[in-house]
PDB file of C-alpha atoms in Angstrom:
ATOM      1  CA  UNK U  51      41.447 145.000 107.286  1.00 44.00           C
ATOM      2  CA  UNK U  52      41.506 148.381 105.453  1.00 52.00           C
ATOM      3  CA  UNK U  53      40.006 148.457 101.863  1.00 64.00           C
ATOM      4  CA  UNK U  54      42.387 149.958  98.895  1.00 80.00           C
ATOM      5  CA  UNK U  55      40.641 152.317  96.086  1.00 85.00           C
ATOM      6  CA  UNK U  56      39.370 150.887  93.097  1.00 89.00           C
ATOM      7  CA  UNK U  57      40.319 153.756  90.379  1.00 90.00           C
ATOM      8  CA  UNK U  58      40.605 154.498  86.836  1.00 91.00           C
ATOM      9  CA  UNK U  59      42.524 156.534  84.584  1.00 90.00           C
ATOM     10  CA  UNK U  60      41.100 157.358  80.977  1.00 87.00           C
ATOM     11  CA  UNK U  61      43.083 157.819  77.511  1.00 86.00           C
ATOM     12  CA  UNK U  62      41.824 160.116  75.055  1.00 85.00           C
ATOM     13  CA  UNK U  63      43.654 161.526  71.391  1.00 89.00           C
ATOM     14  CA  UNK U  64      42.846 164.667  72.215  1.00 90.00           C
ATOM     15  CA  UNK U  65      43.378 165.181  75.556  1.00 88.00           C
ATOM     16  CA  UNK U  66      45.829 162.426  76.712  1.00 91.00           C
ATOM     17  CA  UNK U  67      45.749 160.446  80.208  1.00 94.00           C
ATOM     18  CA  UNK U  68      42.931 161.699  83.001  1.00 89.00           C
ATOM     19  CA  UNK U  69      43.791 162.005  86.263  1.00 90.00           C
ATOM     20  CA  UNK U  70      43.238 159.360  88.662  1.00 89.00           C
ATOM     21  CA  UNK U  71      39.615 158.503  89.712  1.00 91.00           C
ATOM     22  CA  UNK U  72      38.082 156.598  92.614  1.00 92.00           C
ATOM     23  CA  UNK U  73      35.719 154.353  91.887  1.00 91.00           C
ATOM     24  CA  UNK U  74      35.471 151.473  94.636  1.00 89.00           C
ATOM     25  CA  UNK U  75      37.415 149.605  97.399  1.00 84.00           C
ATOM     26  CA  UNK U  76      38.401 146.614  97.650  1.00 80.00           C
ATOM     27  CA  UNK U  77      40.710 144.141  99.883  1.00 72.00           C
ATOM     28  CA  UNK U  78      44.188 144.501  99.757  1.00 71.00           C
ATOM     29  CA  UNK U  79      46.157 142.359  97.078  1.00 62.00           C
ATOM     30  CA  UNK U  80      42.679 141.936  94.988  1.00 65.00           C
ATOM     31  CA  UNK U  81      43.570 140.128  92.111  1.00 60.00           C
ATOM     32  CA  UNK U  82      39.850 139.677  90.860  1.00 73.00           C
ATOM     33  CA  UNK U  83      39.238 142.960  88.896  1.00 81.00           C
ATOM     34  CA  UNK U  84      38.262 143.362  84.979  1.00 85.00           C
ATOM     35  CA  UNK U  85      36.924 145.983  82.712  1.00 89.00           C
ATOM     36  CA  UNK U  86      35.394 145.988  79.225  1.00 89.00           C
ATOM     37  CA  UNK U  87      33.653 148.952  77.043  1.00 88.00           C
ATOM     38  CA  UNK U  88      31.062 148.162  74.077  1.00 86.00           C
ATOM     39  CA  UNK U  89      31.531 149.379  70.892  1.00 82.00           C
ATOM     40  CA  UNK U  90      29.395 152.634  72.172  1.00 85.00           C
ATOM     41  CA  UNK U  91      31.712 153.344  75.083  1.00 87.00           C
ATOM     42  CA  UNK U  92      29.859 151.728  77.605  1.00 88.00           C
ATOM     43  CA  UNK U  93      32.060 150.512  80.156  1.00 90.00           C
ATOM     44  CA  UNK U  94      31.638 148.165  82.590  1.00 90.00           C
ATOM     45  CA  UNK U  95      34.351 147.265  85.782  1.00 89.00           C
ATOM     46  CA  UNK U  96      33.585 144.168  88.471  1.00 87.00           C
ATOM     47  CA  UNK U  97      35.491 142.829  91.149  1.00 83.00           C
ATOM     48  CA  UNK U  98      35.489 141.008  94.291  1.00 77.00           C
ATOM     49  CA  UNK U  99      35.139 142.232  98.149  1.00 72.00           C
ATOM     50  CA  UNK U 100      33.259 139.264  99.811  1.00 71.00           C
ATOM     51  CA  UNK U 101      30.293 139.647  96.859  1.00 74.00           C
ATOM     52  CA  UNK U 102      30.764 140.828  93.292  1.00 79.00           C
ATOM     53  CA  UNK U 103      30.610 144.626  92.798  1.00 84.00           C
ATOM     54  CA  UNK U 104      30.637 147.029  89.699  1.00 88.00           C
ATOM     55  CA  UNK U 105      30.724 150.306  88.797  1.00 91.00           C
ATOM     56  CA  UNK U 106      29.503 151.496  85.229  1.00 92.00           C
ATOM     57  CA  UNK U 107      30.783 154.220  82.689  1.00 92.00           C
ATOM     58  CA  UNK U 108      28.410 156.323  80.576  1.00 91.00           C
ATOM     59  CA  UNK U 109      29.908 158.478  77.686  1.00 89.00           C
ATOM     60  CA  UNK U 110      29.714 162.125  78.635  1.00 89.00           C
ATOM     61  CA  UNK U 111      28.405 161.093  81.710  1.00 93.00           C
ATOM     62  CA  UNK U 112      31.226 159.429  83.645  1.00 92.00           C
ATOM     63  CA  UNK U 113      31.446 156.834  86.191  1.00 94.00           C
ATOM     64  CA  UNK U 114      28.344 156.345  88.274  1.00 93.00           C
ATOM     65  CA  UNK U 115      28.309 154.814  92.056  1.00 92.00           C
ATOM     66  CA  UNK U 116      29.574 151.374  92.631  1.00 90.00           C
ATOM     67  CA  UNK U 117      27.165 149.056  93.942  1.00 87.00           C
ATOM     68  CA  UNK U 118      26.806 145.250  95.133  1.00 84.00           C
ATOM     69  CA  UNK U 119      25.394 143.596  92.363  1.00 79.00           C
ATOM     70  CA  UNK U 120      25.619 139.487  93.581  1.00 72.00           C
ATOM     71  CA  UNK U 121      28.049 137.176  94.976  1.00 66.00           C
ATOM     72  CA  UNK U 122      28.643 135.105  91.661  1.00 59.00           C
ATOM     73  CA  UNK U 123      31.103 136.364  88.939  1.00 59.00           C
ATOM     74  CA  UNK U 124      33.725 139.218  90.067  1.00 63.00           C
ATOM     75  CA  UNK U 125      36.241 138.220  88.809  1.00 75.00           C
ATOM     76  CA  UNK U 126      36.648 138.396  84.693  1.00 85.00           C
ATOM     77  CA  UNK U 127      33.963 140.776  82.774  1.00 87.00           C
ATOM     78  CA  UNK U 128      33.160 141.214  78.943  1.00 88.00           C
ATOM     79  CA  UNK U 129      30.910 143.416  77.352  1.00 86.00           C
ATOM     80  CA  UNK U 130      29.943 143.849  73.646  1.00 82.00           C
ATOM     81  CA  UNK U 131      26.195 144.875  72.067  1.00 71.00           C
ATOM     82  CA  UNK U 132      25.198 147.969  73.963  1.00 74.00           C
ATOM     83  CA  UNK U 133      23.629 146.968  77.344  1.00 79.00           C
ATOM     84  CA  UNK U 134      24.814 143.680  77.724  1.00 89.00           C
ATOM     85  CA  UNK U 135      27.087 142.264  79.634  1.00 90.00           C
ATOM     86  CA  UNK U 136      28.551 138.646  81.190  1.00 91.00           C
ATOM     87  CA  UNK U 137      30.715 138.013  84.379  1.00 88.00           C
ATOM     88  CA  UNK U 138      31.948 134.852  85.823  1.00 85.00           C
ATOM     89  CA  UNK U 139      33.376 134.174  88.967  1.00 76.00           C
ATOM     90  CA  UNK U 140      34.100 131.428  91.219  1.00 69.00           C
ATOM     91  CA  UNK U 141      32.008 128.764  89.960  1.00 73.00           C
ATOM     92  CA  UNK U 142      28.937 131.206  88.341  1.00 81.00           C
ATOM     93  CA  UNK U 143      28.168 133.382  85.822  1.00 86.00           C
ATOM     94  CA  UNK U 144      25.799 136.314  85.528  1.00 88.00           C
ATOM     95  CA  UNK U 145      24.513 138.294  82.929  1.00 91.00           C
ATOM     96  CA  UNK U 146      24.085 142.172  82.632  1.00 89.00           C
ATOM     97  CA  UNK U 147      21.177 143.295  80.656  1.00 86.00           C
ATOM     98  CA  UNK U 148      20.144 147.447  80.525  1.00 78.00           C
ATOM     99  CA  UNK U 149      18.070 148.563  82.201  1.00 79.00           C
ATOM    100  CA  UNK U 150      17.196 145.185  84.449  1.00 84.00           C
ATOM    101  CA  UNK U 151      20.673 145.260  85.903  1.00 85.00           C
ATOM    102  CA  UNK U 152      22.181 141.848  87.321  1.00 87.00           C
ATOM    103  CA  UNK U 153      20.921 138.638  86.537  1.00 87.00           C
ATOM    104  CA  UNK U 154      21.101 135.909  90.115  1.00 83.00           C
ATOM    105  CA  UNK U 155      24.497 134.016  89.807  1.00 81.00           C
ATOM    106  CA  UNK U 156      24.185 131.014  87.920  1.00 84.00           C
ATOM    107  CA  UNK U 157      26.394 127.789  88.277  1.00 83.00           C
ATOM    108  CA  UNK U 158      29.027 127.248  85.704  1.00 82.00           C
ATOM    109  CA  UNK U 159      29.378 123.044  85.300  1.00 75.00           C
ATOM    110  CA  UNK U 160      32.379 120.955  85.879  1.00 64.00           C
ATOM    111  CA  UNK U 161      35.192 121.338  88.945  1.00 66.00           C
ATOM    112  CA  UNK U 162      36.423 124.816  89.074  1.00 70.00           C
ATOM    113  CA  UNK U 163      39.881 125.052  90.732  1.00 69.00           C
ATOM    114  CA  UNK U 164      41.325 128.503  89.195  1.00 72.00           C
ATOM    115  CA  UNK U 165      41.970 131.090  86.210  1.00 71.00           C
ATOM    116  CA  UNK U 166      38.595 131.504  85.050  1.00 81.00           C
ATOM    117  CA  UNK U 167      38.339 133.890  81.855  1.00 86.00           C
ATOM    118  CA  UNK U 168      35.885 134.845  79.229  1.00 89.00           C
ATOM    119  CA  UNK U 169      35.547 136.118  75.656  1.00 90.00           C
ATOM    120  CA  UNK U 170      33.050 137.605  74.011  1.00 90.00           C
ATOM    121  CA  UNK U 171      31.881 138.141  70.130  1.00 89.00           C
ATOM    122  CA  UNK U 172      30.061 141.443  69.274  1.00 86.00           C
ATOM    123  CA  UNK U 173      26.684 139.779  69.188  1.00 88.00           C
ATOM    124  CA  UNK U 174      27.017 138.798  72.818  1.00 90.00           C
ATOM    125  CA  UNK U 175      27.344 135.140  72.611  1.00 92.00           C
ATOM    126  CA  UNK U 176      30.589 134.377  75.282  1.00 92.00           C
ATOM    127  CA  UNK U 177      32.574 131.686  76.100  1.00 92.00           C
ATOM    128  CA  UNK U 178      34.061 130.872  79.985  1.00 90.00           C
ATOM    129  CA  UNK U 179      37.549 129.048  80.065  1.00 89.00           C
ATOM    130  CA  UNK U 180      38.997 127.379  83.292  1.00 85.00           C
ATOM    131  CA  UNK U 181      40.945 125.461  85.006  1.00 84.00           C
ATOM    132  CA  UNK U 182      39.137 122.271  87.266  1.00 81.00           C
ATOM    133  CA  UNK U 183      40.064 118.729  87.900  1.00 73.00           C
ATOM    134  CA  UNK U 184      40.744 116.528  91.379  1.00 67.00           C
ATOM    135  CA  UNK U 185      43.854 116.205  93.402  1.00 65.00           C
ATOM    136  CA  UNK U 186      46.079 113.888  91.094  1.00 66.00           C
ATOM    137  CA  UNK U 187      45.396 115.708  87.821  1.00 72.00           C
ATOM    138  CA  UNK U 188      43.767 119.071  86.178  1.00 77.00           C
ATOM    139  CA  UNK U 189      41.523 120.408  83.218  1.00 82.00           C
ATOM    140  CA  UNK U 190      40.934 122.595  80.806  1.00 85.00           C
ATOM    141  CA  UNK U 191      37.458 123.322  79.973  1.00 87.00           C
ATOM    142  CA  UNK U 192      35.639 125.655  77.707  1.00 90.00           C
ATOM    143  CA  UNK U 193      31.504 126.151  78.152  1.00 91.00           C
ATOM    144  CA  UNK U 194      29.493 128.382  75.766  1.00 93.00           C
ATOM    145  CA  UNK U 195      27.224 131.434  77.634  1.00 93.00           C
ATOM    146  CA  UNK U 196      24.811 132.346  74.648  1.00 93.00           C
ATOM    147  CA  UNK U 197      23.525 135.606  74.288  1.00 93.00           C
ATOM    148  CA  UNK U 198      20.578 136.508  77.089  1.00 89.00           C
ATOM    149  CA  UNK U 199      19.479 133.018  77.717  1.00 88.00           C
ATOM    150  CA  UNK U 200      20.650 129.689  78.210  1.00 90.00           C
ATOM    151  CA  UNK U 201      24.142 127.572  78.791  1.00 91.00           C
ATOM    152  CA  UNK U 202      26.279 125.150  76.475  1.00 91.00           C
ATOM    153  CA  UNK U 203      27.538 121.862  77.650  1.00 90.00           C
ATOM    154  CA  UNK U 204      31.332 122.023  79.428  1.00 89.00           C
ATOM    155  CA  UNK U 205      34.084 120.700  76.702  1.00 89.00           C
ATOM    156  CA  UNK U 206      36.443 119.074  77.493  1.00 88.00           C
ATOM    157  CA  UNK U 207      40.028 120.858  75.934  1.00 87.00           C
ATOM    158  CA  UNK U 208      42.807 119.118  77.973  1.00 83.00           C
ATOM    159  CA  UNK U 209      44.198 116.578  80.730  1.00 80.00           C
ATOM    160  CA  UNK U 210      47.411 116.749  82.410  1.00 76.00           C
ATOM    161  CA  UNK U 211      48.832 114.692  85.633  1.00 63.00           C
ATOM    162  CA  UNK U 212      49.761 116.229  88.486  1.00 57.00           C
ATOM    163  CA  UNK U 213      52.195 113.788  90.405  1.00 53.00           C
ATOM    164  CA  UNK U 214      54.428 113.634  87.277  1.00 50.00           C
ATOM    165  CA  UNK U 215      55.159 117.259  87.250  1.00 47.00           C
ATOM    166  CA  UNK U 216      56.381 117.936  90.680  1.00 52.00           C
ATOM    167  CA  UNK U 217      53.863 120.258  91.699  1.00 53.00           C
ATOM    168  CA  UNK U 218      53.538 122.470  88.085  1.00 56.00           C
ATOM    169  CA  UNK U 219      50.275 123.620  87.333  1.00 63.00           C
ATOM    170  CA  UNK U 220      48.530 124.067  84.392  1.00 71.00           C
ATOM    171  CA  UNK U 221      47.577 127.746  83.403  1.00 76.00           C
ATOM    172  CA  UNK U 222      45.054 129.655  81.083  1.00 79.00           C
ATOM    173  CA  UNK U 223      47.211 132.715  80.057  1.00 80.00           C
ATOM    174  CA  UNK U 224      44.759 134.398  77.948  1.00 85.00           C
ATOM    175  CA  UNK U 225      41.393 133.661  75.872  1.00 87.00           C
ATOM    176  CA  UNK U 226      40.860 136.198  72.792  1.00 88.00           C
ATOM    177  CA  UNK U 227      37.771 136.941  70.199  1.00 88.00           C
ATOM    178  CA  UNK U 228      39.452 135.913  66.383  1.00 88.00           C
ATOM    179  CA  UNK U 229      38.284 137.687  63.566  1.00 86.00           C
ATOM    180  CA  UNK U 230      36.597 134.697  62.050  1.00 84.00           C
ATOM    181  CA  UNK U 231      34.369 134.163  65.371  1.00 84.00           C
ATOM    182  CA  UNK U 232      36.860 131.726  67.751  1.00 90.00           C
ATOM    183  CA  UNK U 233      37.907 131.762  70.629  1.00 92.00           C
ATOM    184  CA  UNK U 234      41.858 131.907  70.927  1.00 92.00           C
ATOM    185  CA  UNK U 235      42.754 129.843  74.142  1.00 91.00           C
ATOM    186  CA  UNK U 236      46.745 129.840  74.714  1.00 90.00           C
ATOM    187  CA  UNK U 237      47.287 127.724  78.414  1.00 86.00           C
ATOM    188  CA  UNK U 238      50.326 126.216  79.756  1.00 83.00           C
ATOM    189  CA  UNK U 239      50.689 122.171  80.554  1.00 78.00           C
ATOM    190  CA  UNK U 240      53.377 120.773  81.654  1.00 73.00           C
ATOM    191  CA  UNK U 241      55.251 118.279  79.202  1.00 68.00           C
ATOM    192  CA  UNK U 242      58.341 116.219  80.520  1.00 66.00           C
ATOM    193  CA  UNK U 243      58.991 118.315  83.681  1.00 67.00           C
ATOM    194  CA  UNK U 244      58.821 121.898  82.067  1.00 73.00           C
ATOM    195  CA  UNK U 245      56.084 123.787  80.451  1.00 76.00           C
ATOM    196  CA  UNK U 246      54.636 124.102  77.107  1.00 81.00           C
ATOM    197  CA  UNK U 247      52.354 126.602  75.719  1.00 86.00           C
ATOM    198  CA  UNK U 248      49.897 125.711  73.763  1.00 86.00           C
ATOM    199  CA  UNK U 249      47.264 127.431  71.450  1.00 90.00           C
ATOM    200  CA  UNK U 250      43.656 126.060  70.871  1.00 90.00           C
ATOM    201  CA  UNK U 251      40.492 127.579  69.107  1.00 91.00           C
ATOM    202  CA  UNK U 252      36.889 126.676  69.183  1.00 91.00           C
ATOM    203  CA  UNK U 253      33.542 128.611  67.963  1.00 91.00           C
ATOM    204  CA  UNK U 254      32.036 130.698  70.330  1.00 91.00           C
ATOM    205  CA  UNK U 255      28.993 130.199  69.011  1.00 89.00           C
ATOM    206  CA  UNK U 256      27.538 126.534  69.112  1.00 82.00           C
ATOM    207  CA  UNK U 257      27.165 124.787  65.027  1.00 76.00           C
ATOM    208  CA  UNK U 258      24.075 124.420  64.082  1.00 72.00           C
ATOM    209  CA  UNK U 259      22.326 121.068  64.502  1.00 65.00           C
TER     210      UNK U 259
END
């Protein structure tokens, strides 16, 4: 199967749209692909083509080559403090740390079925949302990915039943950084044979003890 180009286009006030830049392949129909910039300009793409790949954007620089970097994450990136970076995947995570590169693929917890997505505040701490759950029912989790080191527990956020909804599935549309340090989760469940959306927020960052 023939790879498609990975490329990118950039904005800028005072010169308007770029042209069109290749940056990486990938399969055909690739949904998996995400970007994110710091607040330096820093910019960081992944995506999926058997492992995880990524290319990298430097200010005045460009974009470098795109490289393998792991076969966990790929699919949803975020990027905040300069340097630093988290991707998640499948059912892993893995952190992106100048000038060490790619952390190994860690395992998120919990049954991950689909849409997994992830925010980030601008101290790095980063949340994963997604969708798990068995054959009769899904649900909607949240787990913390602190800054550099360590994972939270998997929360629980909600529980629907498959076999009363005729084959509807529950979504996570979107996952946002607030202002006041939340994460903004709006997901779809189903609710008496259609769908509802629905809004949720938790802190990023764990409470203290």
């Amino acid at each position: 199967m023939l790879d498609e180009a990975v490329e990118a286009i950039r904005y800028s006030t005072s010169g308007g749209w770029s042209t069109h830049e290749r940056i990486g392949d990938c399969p055909p129909y690739n949904r998996y692909l995400s970007i994110d910039f710091d607040a330096d300009g820093n910019g960081i793409v992944v995506w999926v083509n058997d492992n995880m790949n990524a290319n990298y954007y430097l200010p005045g620089t460009g974009w470098l080559a795109p490289e393998v970097v792991g076969s966990g994450g790929g699919r949803h990136v975020a990027a905040e403090p300069a340097g630093y970076a988290v991707s998640i995947g499948g059912t892993g995570y893995s952190r992106f740390q100048s000038p060490d590169g790619w952390s190994v693929a860690q395992h998120l917890s919990g049954s991950i079925k689909y849409d997994s997505l992830l925010v980030m505040n601008p101290v790095g701490h980063a949340a994963a949302t997604w969708v798990g759950g068995g054959s009769s029912f899904e649900t909607l989790w949240l787990q913390r990915i602190p800054y550099r080191t360590g994972i939270g527990e998997p929360m629980l956020i909600a529980v629907t039943d498959e076999s009363a909804i005729g084959g509807t599935y529950s979504r996570v549309t979107d996952v946002t950084h607030l202002p006041d340090g939340d994460a903004g989760i709006v997901f779809l469940m189903p609710d008496a044979g259609e769908m509802s959306i629905w809004f949720n927020r938790i802190p990023i960052e764990a409470p203290p003890p």
